[in-house]
Coordinates of C-alpha atoms in Angstrom, one line a residue:
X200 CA -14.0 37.2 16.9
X201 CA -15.5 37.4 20.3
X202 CA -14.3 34.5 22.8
X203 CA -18.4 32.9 24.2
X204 CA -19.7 29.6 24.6
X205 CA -20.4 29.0 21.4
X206 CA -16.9 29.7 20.4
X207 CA -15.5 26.8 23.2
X208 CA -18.5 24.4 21.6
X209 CA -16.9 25.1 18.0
X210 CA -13.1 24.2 19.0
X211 CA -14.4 21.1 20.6
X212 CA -16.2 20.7 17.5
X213 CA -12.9 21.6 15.1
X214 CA -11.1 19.4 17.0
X215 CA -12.9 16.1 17.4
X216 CA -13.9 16.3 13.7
X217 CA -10.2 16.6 12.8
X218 CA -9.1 13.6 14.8
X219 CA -12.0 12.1 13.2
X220 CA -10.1 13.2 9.9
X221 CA -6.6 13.0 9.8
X222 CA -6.2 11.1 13.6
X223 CA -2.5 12.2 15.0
X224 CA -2.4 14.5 12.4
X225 CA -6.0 16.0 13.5
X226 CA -4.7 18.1 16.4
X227 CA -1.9 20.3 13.6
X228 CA -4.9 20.7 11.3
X229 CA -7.1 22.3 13.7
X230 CA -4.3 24.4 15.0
X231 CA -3.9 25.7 11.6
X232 CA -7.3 26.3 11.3
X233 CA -7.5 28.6 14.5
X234 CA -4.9 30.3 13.2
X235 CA -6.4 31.1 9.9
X236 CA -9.6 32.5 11.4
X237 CA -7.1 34.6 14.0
X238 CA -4.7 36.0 11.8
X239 CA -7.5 36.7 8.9
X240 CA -8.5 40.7 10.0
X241 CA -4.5 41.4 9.9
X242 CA -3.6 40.6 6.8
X243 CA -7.1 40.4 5.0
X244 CA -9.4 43.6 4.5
X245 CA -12.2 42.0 2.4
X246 CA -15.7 42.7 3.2
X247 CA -17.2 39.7 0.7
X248 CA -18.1 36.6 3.0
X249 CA -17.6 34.8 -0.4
X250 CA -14.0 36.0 -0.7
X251 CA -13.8 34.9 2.6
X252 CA -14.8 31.3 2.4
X253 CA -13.1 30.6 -0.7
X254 CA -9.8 31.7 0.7
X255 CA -10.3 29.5 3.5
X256 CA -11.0 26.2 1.3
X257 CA -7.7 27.4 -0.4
X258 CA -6.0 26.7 3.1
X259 CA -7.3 23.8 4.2
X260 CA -6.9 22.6 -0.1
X261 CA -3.5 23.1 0.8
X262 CA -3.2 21.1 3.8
X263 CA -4.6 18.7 2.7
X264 CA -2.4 18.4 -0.4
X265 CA 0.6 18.6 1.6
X266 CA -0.3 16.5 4.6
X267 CA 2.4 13.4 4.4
X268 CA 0.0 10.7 5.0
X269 CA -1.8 11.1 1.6
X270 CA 1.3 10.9 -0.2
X271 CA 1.3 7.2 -0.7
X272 CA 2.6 5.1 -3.2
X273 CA -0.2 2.7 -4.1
X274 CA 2.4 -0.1 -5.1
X275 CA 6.0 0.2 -3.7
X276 CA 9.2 -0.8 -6.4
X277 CA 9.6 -4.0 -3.6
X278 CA 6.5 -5.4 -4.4
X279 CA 6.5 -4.9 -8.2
X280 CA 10.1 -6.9 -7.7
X281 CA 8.1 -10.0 -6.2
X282 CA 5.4 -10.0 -8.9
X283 CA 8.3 -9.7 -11.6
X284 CA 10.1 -12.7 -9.7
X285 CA 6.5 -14.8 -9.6
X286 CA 6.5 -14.0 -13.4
X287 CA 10.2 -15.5 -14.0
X288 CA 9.8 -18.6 -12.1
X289 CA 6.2 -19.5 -13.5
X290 CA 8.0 -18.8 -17.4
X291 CA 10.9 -21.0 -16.3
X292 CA 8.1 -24.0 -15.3
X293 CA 6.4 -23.4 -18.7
X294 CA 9.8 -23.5 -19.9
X295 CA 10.6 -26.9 -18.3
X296 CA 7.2 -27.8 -18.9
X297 CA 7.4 -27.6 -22.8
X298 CA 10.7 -29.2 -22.9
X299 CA 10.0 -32.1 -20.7
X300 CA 6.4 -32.6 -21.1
X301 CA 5.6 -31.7 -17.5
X302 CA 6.1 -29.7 -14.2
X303 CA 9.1 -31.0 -12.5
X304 CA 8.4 -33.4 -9.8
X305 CA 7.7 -31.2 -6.2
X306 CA 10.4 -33.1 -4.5
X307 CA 12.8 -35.7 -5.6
X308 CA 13.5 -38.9 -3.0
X309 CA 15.7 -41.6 -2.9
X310 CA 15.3 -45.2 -2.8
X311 CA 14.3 -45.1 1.1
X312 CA 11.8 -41.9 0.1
X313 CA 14.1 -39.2 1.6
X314 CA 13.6 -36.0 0.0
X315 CA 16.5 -35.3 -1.7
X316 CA 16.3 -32.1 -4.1
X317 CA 13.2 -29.1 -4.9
X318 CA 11.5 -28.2 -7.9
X319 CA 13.8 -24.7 -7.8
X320 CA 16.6 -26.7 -8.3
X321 CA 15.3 -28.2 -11.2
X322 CA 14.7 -25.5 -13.5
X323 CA 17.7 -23.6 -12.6
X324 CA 18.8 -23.5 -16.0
X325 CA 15.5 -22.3 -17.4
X326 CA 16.3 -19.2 -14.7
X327 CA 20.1 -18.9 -16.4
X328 CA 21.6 -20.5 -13.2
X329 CA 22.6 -23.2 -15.3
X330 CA 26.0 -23.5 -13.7
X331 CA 25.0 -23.6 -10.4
X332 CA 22.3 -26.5 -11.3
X333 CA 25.4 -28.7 -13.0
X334 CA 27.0 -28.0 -10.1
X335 CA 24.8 -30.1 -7.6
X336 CA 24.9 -33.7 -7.6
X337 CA 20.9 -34.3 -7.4
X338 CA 22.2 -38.0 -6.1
X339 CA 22.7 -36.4 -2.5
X340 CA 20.8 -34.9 0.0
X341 CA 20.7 -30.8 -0.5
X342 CA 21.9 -29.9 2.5
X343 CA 24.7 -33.1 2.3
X344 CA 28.6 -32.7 2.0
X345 CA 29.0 -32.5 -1.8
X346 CA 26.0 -30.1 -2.2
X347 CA 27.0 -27.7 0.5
X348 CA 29.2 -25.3 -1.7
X349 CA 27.0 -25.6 -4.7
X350 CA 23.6 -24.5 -2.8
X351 CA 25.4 -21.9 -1.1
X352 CA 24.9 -18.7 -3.1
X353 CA 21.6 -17.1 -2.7
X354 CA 19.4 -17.1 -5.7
X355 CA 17.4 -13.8 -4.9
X356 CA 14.6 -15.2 -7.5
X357 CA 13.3 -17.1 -5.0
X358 CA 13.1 -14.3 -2.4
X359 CA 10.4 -11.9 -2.5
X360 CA 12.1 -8.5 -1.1
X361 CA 8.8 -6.9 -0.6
X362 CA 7.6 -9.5 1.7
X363 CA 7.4 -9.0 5.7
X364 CA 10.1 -10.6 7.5
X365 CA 10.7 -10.7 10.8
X366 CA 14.8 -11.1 9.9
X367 CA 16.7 -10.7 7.3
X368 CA 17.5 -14.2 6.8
X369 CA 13.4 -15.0 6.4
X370 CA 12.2 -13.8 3.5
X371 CA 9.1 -15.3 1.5
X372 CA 9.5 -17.9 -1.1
X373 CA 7.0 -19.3 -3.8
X374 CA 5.7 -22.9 -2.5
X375 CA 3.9 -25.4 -4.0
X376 CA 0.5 -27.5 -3.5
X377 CA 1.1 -30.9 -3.5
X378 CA -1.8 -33.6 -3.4
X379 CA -3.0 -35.9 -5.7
X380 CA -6.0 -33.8 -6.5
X381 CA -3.3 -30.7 -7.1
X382 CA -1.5 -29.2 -10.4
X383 CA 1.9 -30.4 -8.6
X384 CA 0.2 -34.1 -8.1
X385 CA 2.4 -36.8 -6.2
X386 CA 4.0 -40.0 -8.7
X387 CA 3.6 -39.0 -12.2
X388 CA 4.1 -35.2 -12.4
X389 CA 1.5 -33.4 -14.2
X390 CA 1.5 -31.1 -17.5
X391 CA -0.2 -27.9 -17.6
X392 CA -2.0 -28.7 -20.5
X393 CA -3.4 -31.1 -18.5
X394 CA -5.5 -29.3 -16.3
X395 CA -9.3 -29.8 -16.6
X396 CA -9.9 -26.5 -14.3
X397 CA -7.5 -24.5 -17.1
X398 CA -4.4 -23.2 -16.1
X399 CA -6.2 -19.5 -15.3
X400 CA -8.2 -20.7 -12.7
X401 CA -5.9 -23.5 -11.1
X402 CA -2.9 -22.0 -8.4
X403 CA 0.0 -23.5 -9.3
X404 CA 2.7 -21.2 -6.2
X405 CA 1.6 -19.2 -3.4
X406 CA 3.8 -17.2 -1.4
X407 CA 4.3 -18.1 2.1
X408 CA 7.3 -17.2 4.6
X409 CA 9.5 -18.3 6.3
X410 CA 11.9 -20.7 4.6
X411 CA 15.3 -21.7 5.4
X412 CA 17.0 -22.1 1.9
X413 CA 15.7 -22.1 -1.5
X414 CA 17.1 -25.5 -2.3
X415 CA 14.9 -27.0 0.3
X416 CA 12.2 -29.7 -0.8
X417 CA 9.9 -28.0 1.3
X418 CA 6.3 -27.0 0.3
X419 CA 2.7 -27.2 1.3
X420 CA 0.2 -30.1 1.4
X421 CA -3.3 -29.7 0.0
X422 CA -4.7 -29.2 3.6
X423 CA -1.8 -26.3 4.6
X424 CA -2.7 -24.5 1.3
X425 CA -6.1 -24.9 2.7
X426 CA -5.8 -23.4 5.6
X427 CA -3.2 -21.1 4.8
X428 CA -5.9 -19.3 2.0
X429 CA -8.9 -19.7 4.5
X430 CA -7.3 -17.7 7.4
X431 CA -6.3 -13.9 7.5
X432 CA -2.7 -13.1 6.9
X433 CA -0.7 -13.0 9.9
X434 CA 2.6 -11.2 8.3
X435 CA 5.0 -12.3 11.1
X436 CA 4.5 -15.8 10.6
X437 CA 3.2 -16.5 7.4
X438 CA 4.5 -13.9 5.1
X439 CA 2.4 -11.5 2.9
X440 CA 2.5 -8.3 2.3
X441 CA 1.1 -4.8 4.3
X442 CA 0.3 -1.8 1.9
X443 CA -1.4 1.5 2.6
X444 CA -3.0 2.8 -0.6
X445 CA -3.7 6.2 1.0
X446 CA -4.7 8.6 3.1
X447 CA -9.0 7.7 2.4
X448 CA -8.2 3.7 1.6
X449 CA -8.4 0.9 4.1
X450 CA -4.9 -0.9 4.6
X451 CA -4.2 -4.3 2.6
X452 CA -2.9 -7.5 3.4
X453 CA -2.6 -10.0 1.0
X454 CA 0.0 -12.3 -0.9
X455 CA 1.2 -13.0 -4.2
X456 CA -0.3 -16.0 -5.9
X457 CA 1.0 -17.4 -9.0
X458 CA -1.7 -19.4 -11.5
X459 CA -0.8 -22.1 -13.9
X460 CA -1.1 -19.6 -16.6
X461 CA 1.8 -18.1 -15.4
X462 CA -0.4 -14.8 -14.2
X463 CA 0.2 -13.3 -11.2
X464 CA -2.5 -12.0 -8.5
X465 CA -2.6 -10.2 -5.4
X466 CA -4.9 -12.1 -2.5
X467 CA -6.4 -10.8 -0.1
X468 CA -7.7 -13.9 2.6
X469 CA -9.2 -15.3 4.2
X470 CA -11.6 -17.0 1.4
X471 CA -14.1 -19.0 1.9
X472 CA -13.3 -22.9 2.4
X473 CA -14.9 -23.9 -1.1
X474 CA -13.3 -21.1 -3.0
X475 CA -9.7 -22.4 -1.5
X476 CA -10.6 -25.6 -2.6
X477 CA -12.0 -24.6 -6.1
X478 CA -8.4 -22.9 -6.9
X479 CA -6.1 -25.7 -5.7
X480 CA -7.5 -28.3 -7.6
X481 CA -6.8 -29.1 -10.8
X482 CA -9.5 -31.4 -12.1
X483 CA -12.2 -30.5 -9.3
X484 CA -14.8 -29.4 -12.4
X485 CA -15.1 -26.4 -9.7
X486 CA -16.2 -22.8 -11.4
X487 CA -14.1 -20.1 -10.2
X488 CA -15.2 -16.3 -10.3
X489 CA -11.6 -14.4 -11.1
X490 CA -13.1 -11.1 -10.7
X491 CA -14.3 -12.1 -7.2
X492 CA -10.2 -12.3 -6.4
X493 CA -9.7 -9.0 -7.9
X494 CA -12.5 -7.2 -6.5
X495 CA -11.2 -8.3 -2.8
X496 CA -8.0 -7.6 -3.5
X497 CA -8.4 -3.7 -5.0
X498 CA -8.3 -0.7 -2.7
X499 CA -11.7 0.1 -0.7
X500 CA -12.6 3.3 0.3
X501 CA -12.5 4.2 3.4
X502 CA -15.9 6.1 4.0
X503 CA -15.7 6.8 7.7
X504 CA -12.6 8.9 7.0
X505 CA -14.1 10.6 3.8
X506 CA -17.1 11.4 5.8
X507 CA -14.8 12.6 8.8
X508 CA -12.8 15.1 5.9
X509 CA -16.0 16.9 5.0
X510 CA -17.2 17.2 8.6
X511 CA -14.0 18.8 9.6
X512 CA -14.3 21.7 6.5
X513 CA -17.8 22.2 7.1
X514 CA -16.6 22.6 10.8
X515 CA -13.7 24.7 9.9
X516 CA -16.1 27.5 7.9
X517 CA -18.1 28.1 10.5
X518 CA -16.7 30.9 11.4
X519 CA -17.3 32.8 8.0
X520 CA -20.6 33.2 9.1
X521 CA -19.9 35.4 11.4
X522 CA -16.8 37.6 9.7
X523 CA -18.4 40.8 9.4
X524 CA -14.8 42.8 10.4
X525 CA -15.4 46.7 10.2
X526 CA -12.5 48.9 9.2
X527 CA -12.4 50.3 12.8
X528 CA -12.4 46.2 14.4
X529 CA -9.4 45.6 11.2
X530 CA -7.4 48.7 12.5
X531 CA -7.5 47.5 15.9
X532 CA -6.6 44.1 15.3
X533 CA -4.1 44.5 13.2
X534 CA -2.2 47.4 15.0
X535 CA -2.4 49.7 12.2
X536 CA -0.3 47.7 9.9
X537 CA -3.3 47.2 7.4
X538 CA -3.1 50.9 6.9
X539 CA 0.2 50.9 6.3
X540 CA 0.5 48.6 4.0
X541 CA -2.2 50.1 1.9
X542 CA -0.9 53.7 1.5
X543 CA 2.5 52.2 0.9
X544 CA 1.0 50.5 -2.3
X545 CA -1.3 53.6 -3.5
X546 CA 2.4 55.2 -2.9
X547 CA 4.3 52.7 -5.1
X548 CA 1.1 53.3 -7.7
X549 CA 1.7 57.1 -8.1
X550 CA 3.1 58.3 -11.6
X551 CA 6.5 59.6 -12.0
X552 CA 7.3 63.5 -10.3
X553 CA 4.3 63.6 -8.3
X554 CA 4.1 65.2 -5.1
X555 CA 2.8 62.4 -3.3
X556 CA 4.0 62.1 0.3
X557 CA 5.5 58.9 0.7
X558 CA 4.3 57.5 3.9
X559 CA 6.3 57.9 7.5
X560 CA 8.0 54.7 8.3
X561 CA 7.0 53.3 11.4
X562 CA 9.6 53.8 14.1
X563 CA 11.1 51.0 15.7
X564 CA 11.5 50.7 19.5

């Protein structure tokens, strides 16, 4: 292939369209591309320009295939882990629910209204901690003297391994909404068979990071949860999760909300202000559109990089166009290794005792 001006516009053309493509990765795809097109004549003797193009779609099929960035898990084993966790502690409130006619209170207080103990500690035994939940004495403070070596082991239930943490020791932990116009409603606690909304359209946790201890009575207000849903996820402060989907899919952020059904849903914020409010309350009379929620929280397509895919192998054929090699332009190229190679196999192709001269061996050095 003769070196001209149009051959300079074309590699500025190849390259741009494979940054456009496969970004850092752009620059080793149209290397391999150049190469293809400059190594074809040497070990390629075909004469079809259709034999031609389809061996280059073969290559860049290949690259494609094997380029690192497409081989994405759409849902890592960490994040299944946190919706399975969601799942255990919304059966365990059900649990606690059926047997004592309603959620647990959010916090328990003493006499002066100092919060004493969380729901988590509650339905420990529903959770088959129910050793470590005889083991506090709900009459003191969580963090007091007597409670101290009963709260210390780790419950990893309450610890969502998938979540982004900026440490080790902040992971993210299901919260609840409380409010009077909530599921999790302050005084009397509140069944879930006593929510107007239903229980499939009323959030009863949401995951938020970071916390300090599981057995701490801490959780959101009806304003927080609010906020929280109506602003995009910031993963070093407020927990949530990152996940690319692949190479052609935007990247997610969203986190794991749990309903009062005991379902559990990816979501992606921020939502509108109305919406927010519409899931948080329990007796609002709001209508809620579920597949809204999963429609924002799916995979989208990334069409700029689709687009910039196609422009790069329409970019990278080009060059068929013009592959007319002679035998005389393949001999020179290839430094007479094409002929070679081709008596050696009309050699290897001759029947048994004839006199065909097997060809000279090229001499080395």
């Amino acid at each position: 292939m003769t070196f001209r001006l149009t051959t300079l516009l074309w590699l500025f053309a190849l390259a741009g369209s494979a940054m456009a493509a496969f970004d850092a990765w752009g620059l080793a795809a149209a290397g391999v591309v150049c190469l293809f097109w400059r190594c074809l004549p040497v070990f390629l003797r075909w004469r079809s320009r259709r034999r031609i193009v389809f061996a280059a779609l073969a290559v860049l099929l290949l690259f494609v295939l094997l380029l690192p960035a497409v081989q994405v898990s759409r849902c890592t084993t960490r994040c299944y882990s946190c919706i399975n966790n969601a799942k255990l502690i919304a059966l365990a409130l059900h649990l606690h629910d059926q047997e004592h006619g309603a959620l647990p209170p959010a916090t328990t207080r003493d006499a002066n209204g100092t919060p004493l103990h969380s729901w988590r500690a509650a339905i420990l035994p529903f959770l088959e901690y129910g050793n470590l939940h005889d083991a506090i004495d709900f009459s003191q403070p969580w963090d007091g003297p007597s409670n101290t070596a009963p709260t210390s082991p780790w419950v990893d239930l309450f610890e969502c391994p998938g979540c982004w943490r900026t440490n080790p020791g902040a992971g993210c932990c299901p919260f609840a909404v409380t409010g009077p116009q909530t599921i999790w409603r302050t005084g009397e606690p509140r069944s879930i068979a006593d929510v107007p909304d239903g229980a499939h359209a009323t959030i009863l946790l949401i995951e938020v990071a970071p916390i300090r201890h599981w057995a701490e009575p801490r959780d959101l207000t009806f304003n927080e949860a609010v906020t929280l849903l109506t602003s995009p996820i910031q993963t070093s402060k407020n927990g949530g999760h990152f996940q690319d989907d692949g190479y052609f899919y935007h990247a997610r952020r969203f986190r794991h909300v749990v309903m009062a059904d005991g379902s559990c849903h990816q979501m992606s914020t921020p939502l509108s202000r109305e919406l927010a409010i519409a899931l948080l309350t329990a007796d609002g009379g709001e209508a809620v559109d579920l597949d809204e929620l999963r429609e924002r929280a799916s995979p989208r397509l990334d069409y700029g990089r689709v687009g910039g895919l196609v422009l790069f192998v329409l970019v990278a054929l080009l060059p068929a166009r013009y592959a007319h090699w002679t035998p005389t332009q393949v001999r020179s190229a290839s430094g007479g290794w094409v002929e070679h190679i081709t008596s050696l196999r009309a050699s290897a192709r001759a029947p048994p005792g004839s006199t065909a001269r097997r060809p000279r061996q090229p001499r080395s050095g």
